[in-house]
Short mmCIF file of N, CA and C in Angstrom, two decimals:
data_model
loop_
_atom_site.label_atom_id
_atom_site.label_comp_id
_atom_site.label_asym_id
_atom_site.label_seq_id
_atom_site.Cartn_x
_atom_site.Cartn_y
_atom_site.Cartn_z
N UNK A 1 23.93 -5.78 -4.71
CA UNK A 1 23.90 -4.80 -3.32
C UNK A 1 24.94 -3.94 -3.11
N UNK A 2 24.62 -2.73 -2.66
CA UNK A 2 24.98 -1.83 -2.43
C UNK A 2 26.21 -1.90 -1.09
N UNK A 3 27.46 -1.41 -1.18
CA UNK A 3 28.23 -1.99 -0.20
C UNK A 3 27.98 -1.53 0.77
N UNK A 4 27.80 -0.30 1.38
CA UNK A 4 27.13 0.57 2.41
C UNK A 4 26.20 -0.30 2.93
N UNK A 5 25.27 -0.53 2.44
CA UNK A 5 23.70 -1.40 2.74
C UNK A 5 24.66 -2.77 3.03
N UNK A 6 25.05 -3.55 2.55
CA UNK A 6 25.63 -4.70 2.82
C UNK A 6 26.54 -4.59 3.96
N UNK A 7 27.44 -3.72 4.30
CA UNK A 7 28.15 -3.33 5.52
C UNK A 7 27.09 -3.03 6.50
N UNK A 8 26.37 -2.43 6.43
CA UNK A 8 25.38 -1.84 7.79
C UNK A 8 24.23 -3.31 8.04
N UNK A 9 24.05 -4.01 6.90
CA UNK A 9 23.38 -5.45 7.24
C UNK A 9 23.99 -6.21 7.92
N UNK A 10 25.22 -6.22 7.95
CA UNK A 10 25.94 -7.48 8.26
C UNK A 10 26.02 -7.88 9.81
N UNK A 11 25.85 -6.64 10.53
CA UNK A 11 26.24 -6.87 12.07
C UNK A 11 24.36 -7.25 12.42
N UNK A 12 23.19 -7.13 11.63
CA UNK A 12 22.07 -7.51 12.19
C UNK A 12 21.60 -8.68 12.50
N UNK A 13 21.00 -8.88 13.07
CA UNK A 13 20.42 -10.90 13.30
C UNK A 13 19.83 -10.83 11.77
N UNK A 14 19.85 -12.44 11.34
CA UNK A 14 19.19 -12.82 9.96
C UNK A 14 18.01 -12.33 9.81
N UNK A 15 16.69 -12.18 10.83
CA UNK A 15 15.53 -11.82 10.62
C UNK A 15 15.87 -10.52 10.35
N UNK A 16 16.35 -9.44 10.86
CA UNK A 16 16.14 -8.35 10.67
C UNK A 16 17.10 -7.61 9.52
N UNK A 17 17.89 -8.32 8.93
CA UNK A 17 18.65 -8.60 7.75
C UNK A 17 17.14 -8.74 6.65
N UNK A 18 16.72 -9.88 6.70
CA UNK A 18 15.81 -9.98 5.86
C UNK A 18 14.49 -9.35 5.71
N UNK A 19 14.06 -8.60 6.57
CA UNK A 19 13.08 -7.82 6.93
C UNK A 19 13.66 -6.25 6.09
N UNK A 20 14.66 -6.03 6.28
CA UNK A 20 15.43 -4.68 5.68
C UNK A 20 15.37 -4.99 4.09
N UNK A 21 15.88 -6.05 3.89
CA UNK A 21 15.97 -6.40 2.15
C UNK A 21 14.53 -6.48 1.54
N UNK A 22 13.62 -7.32 2.42
CA UNK A 22 12.17 -6.85 1.64
C UNK A 22 11.71 -5.63 1.43
N UNK A 23 11.67 -5.02 2.51
CA UNK A 23 11.26 -3.69 2.62
C UNK A 23 12.22 -2.60 1.40
N UNK A 24 13.42 -2.65 1.42
CA UNK A 24 14.48 -2.01 0.71
C UNK A 24 13.60 -2.50 -0.88
N UNK A 25 13.65 -3.84 -1.12
CA UNK A 25 13.06 -4.44 -2.41
C UNK A 25 11.75 -3.62 -2.99
N UNK A 26 10.60 -3.65 -2.03
CA UNK A 26 9.40 -3.12 -2.19
C UNK A 26 10.08 -1.15 -2.58
N UNK A 27 10.53 -0.81 -1.70
CA UNK A 27 10.72 0.73 -2.23
C UNK A 27 11.58 0.60 -3.44
N UNK A 28 12.33 0.07 -3.85
CA UNK A 28 13.10 -0.14 -5.24
C UNK A 28 12.26 -0.06 -6.06
N UNK A 29 11.52 -0.99 -6.26
CA UNK A 29 10.01 -1.57 -6.66
C UNK A 29 9.15 -0.11 -7.29
N UNK A 30 8.82 0.17 -6.14
CA UNK A 30 7.74 1.27 -6.40
C UNK A 30 8.16 2.62 -6.89
N UNK A 31 10.00 2.94 -6.18
CA UNK A 31 10.29 4.20 -6.63
C UNK A 31 12.14 3.97 -7.24
N UNK A 32 12.05 3.38 -8.46
CA UNK A 32 12.81 2.99 -9.11
C UNK A 32 13.89 3.88 -9.28
N UNK A 33 13.71 5.39 -9.47
CA UNK A 33 14.47 6.12 -9.31
C UNK A 33 15.00 6.64 -8.38
N UNK A 34 14.60 6.63 -7.28
CA UNK A 34 15.21 7.15 -6.05
C UNK A 34 17.05 6.17 -5.61
N UNK A 35 17.51 7.41 -5.14
CA UNK A 35 19.02 6.78 -4.97
C UNK A 35 19.22 6.36 -3.43
N UNK A 36 19.94 5.45 -3.36
CA UNK A 36 19.97 4.37 -1.92
C UNK A 36 21.17 5.59 -1.37
N UNK A 37 21.25 5.64 -0.23
CA UNK A 37 22.01 6.36 0.74
C UNK A 37 21.98 5.64 2.18
N UNK A 38 22.80 5.45 2.88
CA UNK A 38 22.90 5.07 4.11
C UNK A 38 23.60 5.77 5.11
N UNK A 39 22.84 5.96 6.36
CA UNK A 39 23.35 6.55 7.63
C UNK A 39 23.56 5.42 8.57
N UNK A 40 25.16 5.42 8.78
CA UNK A 40 25.20 4.02 9.61
C UNK A 40 25.04 4.66 11.04
N UNK A 41 25.36 5.65 11.21
CA UNK A 41 25.54 5.97 12.27
C UNK A 41 23.75 6.02 13.03
N UNK A 42 22.60 6.42 12.28
CA UNK A 42 21.55 6.26 12.56
C UNK A 42 20.93 5.02 12.06
N UNK A 43 21.58 4.07 11.78
CA UNK A 43 21.28 2.75 11.76
C UNK A 43 20.13 2.84 10.25
N UNK A 44 20.23 3.61 9.47
CA UNK A 44 19.13 4.05 8.54
C UNK A 44 19.54 3.84 6.95
N UNK A 45 18.52 3.67 6.19
CA UNK A 45 18.93 3.26 4.62
C UNK A 45 17.64 3.92 4.01
N UNK A 46 18.17 5.09 3.69
CA UNK A 46 17.30 6.17 3.01
C UNK A 46 17.23 6.02 1.39
N UNK A 47 15.66 6.17 0.96
CA UNK A 47 15.61 6.05 -0.48
C UNK A 47 15.28 7.68 -0.83
N UNK A 48 16.33 8.18 -1.23
CA UNK A 48 15.96 9.68 -2.16
C UNK A 48 16.00 10.08 -3.45
N UNK A 49 15.24 11.42 -3.69
CA UNK A 49 15.47 12.00 -4.93
C UNK A 49 16.23 13.37 -4.78
N UNK A 50 17.00 13.69 -3.55
CA UNK A 50 17.97 14.82 -3.20
C UNK A 50 18.88 13.86 -2.22
N UNK A 51 20.00 13.22 -3.04
CA UNK A 51 21.20 12.46 -2.46
C UNK A 51 21.62 14.09 -1.35
N UNK A 52 22.28 14.00 -0.09
CA UNK A 52 22.71 14.20 0.80
C UNK A 52 22.06 15.13 1.22
N UNK A 53 20.65 15.05 1.25
CA UNK A 53 19.38 15.81 2.16
C UNK A 53 18.65 15.07 2.63
N UNK A 54 17.95 15.47 4.04
CA UNK A 54 16.85 14.97 4.33
C UNK A 54 14.98 15.51 3.24
N UNK A 55 15.67 16.40 2.84
CA UNK A 55 14.52 17.26 2.19
C UNK A 55 13.72 15.62 0.83
N UNK A 56 14.66 15.37 0.30
CA UNK A 56 14.46 14.54 -0.73
C UNK A 56 14.23 13.09 -0.38
N UNK A 57 13.71 12.86 0.55
CA UNK A 57 14.09 11.20 1.02
C UNK A 57 12.22 10.73 0.91
N UNK A 58 11.76 9.96 0.13
CA UNK A 58 11.03 8.96 -0.08
C UNK A 58 10.13 8.36 0.92
N UNK A 59 11.58 7.79 1.57
CA UNK A 59 11.31 6.92 2.72
C UNK A 59 12.72 6.22 3.36
N UNK A 60 12.67 5.94 4.14
CA UNK A 60 14.05 4.88 5.01
C UNK A 60 13.81 3.62 5.20
N UNK A 61 14.40 2.73 5.64
CA UNK A 61 14.31 1.74 6.18
C UNK A 61 15.07 1.88 7.40
N UNK A 62 14.51 2.03 8.80
CA UNK A 62 15.54 1.87 10.34
C UNK A 62 15.35 0.48 10.78
N UNK A 63 16.75 0.38 11.23
CA UNK A 63 17.11 -0.93 11.71
C UNK A 63 16.82 -1.01 13.17
N UNK A 64 16.07 -1.94 13.60
CA UNK A 64 15.79 -2.23 15.27
C UNK A 64 16.28 -3.42 15.40
N UNK A 65 16.42 -4.16 16.90
CA UNK A 65 16.65 -5.12 17.39
C UNK A 65 15.89 -6.30 16.69
N UNK A 66 14.67 -6.42 16.41
CA UNK A 66 13.69 -7.45 16.19
C UNK A 66 13.02 -6.92 15.21
N UNK A 67 12.85 -5.85 14.69
CA UNK A 67 12.15 -5.50 13.80
C UNK A 67 13.10 -4.46 12.54
N UNK A 68 12.00 -3.84 11.36
CA UNK A 68 12.72 -2.69 10.81
C UNK A 68 11.37 -1.64 10.89
N UNK A 69 11.42 -0.42 10.77
CA UNK A 69 10.48 0.62 10.62
C UNK A 69 10.70 0.89 9.22
N UNK A 70 9.39 1.41 8.17
CA UNK A 70 9.55 2.31 6.91
C UNK A 70 9.35 3.25 7.53
N UNK A 71 9.97 4.37 7.14
CA UNK A 71 10.11 5.46 8.01
C UNK A 71 9.51 6.54 6.57
N UNK A 72 8.55 7.63 6.94
CA UNK A 72 8.34 8.61 6.22
C UNK A 72 8.82 9.79 6.60
N UNK A 73 8.99 10.93 6.06
CA UNK A 73 9.46 11.91 6.50
C UNK A 73 8.61 12.76 6.29
N UNK A 74 7.57 12.56 5.24
CA UNK A 74 6.46 13.67 5.16
C UNK A 74 4.74 12.46 6.06
N UNK A 75 5.20 11.94 6.94
CA UNK A 75 4.56 10.96 7.20
C UNK A 75 2.98 11.62 7.41
N UNK A 76 3.11 12.81 8.39
CA UNK A 76 1.56 13.34 8.49
C UNK A 76 1.01 13.56 7.09
N UNK A 77 1.39 14.07 6.01
CA UNK A 77 0.77 14.59 4.72
C UNK A 77 0.06 12.77 4.36
N UNK A 78 0.66 11.70 4.88
CA UNK A 78 0.61 10.69 3.95
C UNK A 78 -0.61 10.08 4.84
N UNK A 79 -1.39 10.48 6.10
CA UNK A 79 -2.33 10.06 7.17
C UNK A 79 -3.72 9.42 5.70
N UNK A 80 -3.69 10.41 5.28
CA UNK A 80 -4.88 10.44 4.34
C UNK A 80 -5.13 9.56 3.11
N UNK A 81 -3.83 8.75 3.25
CA UNK A 81 -3.56 7.85 2.15
C UNK A 81 -3.44 6.02 3.01
N UNK A 82 -3.62 6.24 4.30
CA UNK A 82 -3.50 5.17 4.98
C UNK A 82 -4.65 4.54 5.49
N UNK A 83 -5.88 4.17 4.70
CA UNK A 83 -6.61 3.18 5.16
C UNK A 83 -6.98 2.32 5.56
N UNK A 84 -5.71 1.65 5.39
CA UNK A 84 -5.48 0.15 6.63
C UNK A 84 -4.87 1.18 7.89
N UNK A 85 -4.45 2.14 8.06
CA UNK A 85 -4.02 2.36 9.25
C UNK A 85 -2.74 1.75 9.97
N UNK A 86 -1.75 2.08 9.14
CA UNK A 86 -0.50 1.20 9.05
C UNK A 86 0.44 2.36 9.81
N UNK A 87 0.34 3.84 9.93
CA UNK A 87 1.31 4.50 10.26
C UNK A 87 1.31 4.41 11.92
N UNK A 88 2.16 4.74 12.32
CA UNK A 88 2.76 4.87 13.43
C UNK A 88 3.15 6.53 13.68
N UNK A 89 3.43 6.59 15.17
CA UNK A 89 4.37 7.64 15.78
C UNK A 89 3.24 9.03 15.91
N UNK A 90 3.99 9.77 16.39
CA UNK A 90 3.52 11.25 17.47
C UNK A 90 3.90 12.37 16.92
N UNK A 91 5.03 12.04 16.12
CA UNK A 91 5.68 13.28 15.89
C UNK A 91 4.90 14.64 14.90
N UNK A 92 5.79 15.80 15.04
CA UNK A 92 4.71 17.12 13.97
C UNK A 92 4.86 16.40 12.47
N UNK A 93 5.52 15.22 12.11
CA UNK A 93 6.04 15.19 10.65
C UNK A 93 6.10 14.25 10.30
N UNK A 94 6.97 13.46 10.62
CA UNK A 94 7.22 12.00 10.53
C UNK A 94 6.23 10.98 11.08
N UNK A 95 6.10 9.72 10.22
CA UNK A 95 5.38 8.22 10.42
C UNK A 95 6.46 7.66 10.09
N UNK A 96 5.99 6.29 10.62
CA UNK A 96 6.55 4.96 10.37
C UNK A 96 5.92 3.61 10.42
N UNK A 97 6.26 2.79 9.63
CA UNK A 97 5.37 1.60 9.54
C UNK A 97 6.37 0.51 10.14
N UNK A 98 5.94 -0.04 11.16
CA UNK A 98 6.74 -0.86 11.82
C UNK A 98 6.53 -2.32 10.87
N UNK A 99 7.51 -3.11 10.49
CA UNK A 99 7.45 -4.55 9.72
C UNK A 99 8.09 -5.79 10.91
N UNK A 100 7.59 -6.73 10.91
CA UNK A 100 7.41 -7.38 12.11
C UNK A 100 7.87 -8.69 11.32
N UNK A 101 7.36 -9.03 10.54
CA UNK A 101 7.27 -10.44 9.61
C UNK A 101 7.77 -9.60 7.85
N UNK A 102 7.88 -10.37 6.92
CA UNK A 102 7.91 -10.54 5.92
C UNK A 102 6.76 -10.01 5.46
N UNK A 103 5.65 -10.94 5.59
CA UNK A 103 4.46 -10.68 4.88
C UNK A 103 3.96 -9.10 5.13
N UNK A 104 4.79 -8.56 6.11
CA UNK A 104 3.98 -7.06 6.55
C UNK A 104 4.40 -6.18 5.15
N UNK A 105 5.19 -6.03 4.77
CA UNK A 105 5.80 -5.89 3.48
C UNK A 105 5.03 -5.66 2.40
N UNK A 106 4.11 -6.85 2.27
CA UNK A 106 3.22 -7.52 1.11
C UNK A 106 2.19 -6.34 1.41
N UNK A 107 1.58 -6.09 2.32
CA UNK A 107 0.22 -5.40 2.63
C UNK A 107 0.21 -4.16 1.51
N UNK A 108 -1.08 -4.16 0.94
CA UNK A 108 -1.27 -3.39 -0.33
C UNK A 108 -0.71 -1.73 0.32
N UNK A 109 -1.44 -1.68 1.51
CA UNK A 109 -1.36 -0.39 1.87
C UNK A 109 0.02 0.31 2.19
N UNK A 110 1.04 -0.66 2.09
CA UNK A 110 2.52 -0.29 2.12
C UNK A 110 2.94 0.38 1.13
N UNK A 111 2.75 -0.40 0.03
CA UNK A 111 2.68 0.07 -1.38
C UNK A 111 2.41 1.43 -1.45
N UNK A 112 1.14 1.45 -1.32
CA UNK A 112 0.29 2.65 -1.53
C UNK A 112 0.90 4.15 -0.91
N UNK A 113 1.42 3.59 0.41
CA UNK A 113 1.92 4.73 1.47
C UNK A 113 3.89 5.05 0.87
N UNK A 114 4.30 4.40 0.00
CA UNK A 114 5.66 4.45 -0.35
C UNK A 114 4.72 5.16 -2.00
N UNK A 115 4.27 5.09 -2.56
CA UNK A 115 3.63 5.67 -3.79
C UNK A 115 3.54 6.67 -3.61
N UNK A 116 2.64 7.30 -2.54
CA UNK A 116 1.66 8.64 -2.56
C UNK A 116 3.05 9.72 -1.90
N UNK A 117 4.33 8.99 -0.78
CA UNK A 117 5.28 9.50 -0.56
C UNK A 117 6.12 9.78 -1.94
N UNK A 118 6.28 9.11 -2.69
CA UNK A 118 7.02 9.74 -3.77
C UNK A 118 6.59 10.78 -4.47
N UNK A 119 5.06 10.89 -4.48
CA UNK A 119 4.56 11.56 -5.24
C UNK A 119 4.63 13.03 -4.27
N UNK A 120 4.66 12.88 -3.39
CA UNK A 120 4.62 14.22 -2.51
C UNK A 120 6.16 14.88 -2.34
N UNK A 121 6.99 14.15 -2.77
CA UNK A 121 8.64 14.43 -2.06
C UNK A 121 9.31 15.19 -3.72
N UNK A 122 10.01 16.11 -3.11
CA UNK A 122 10.36 17.06 -4.13
C UNK A 122 11.47 16.15 -4.65
N UNK A 123 11.83 16.42 -5.77
CA UNK A 123 12.92 15.31 -7.00
C UNK A 123 14.15 16.63 -7.34
N UNK A 124 14.07 17.65 -6.38
CA UNK A 124 15.12 18.69 -6.88
C UNK A 124 15.33 19.47 -5.18
N UNK A 125 16.76 19.59 -4.90
CA UNK A 125 16.76 20.48 -3.69
C UNK A 125 16.36 21.78 -4.07
#
């Protein structure tokens, strides 16, 4: 595991750590060429095609007190791919999927959203 990810997760409750690892593993499985970046101040693990910018972020795992969110910077564009109604949020661009149990990560809709996000995300700056 990446040292920065390990450092960020070290201060999390065990359940949140487990959820973050499960969500991250799925993102890495679906998008194996994404680069992992940690934003410790935002408590965020980003999976990106363009390191150093938010432009290339496919998905990110955001850490909360009792759950994690899989965030999609281009979430509004993913609404057409969200047959299960998993996306939450009211922002103009971003959406997220709350993950409260490891089983939530295994939902087919989560995998589809990650794949669709990867297809929509620019691979260069």
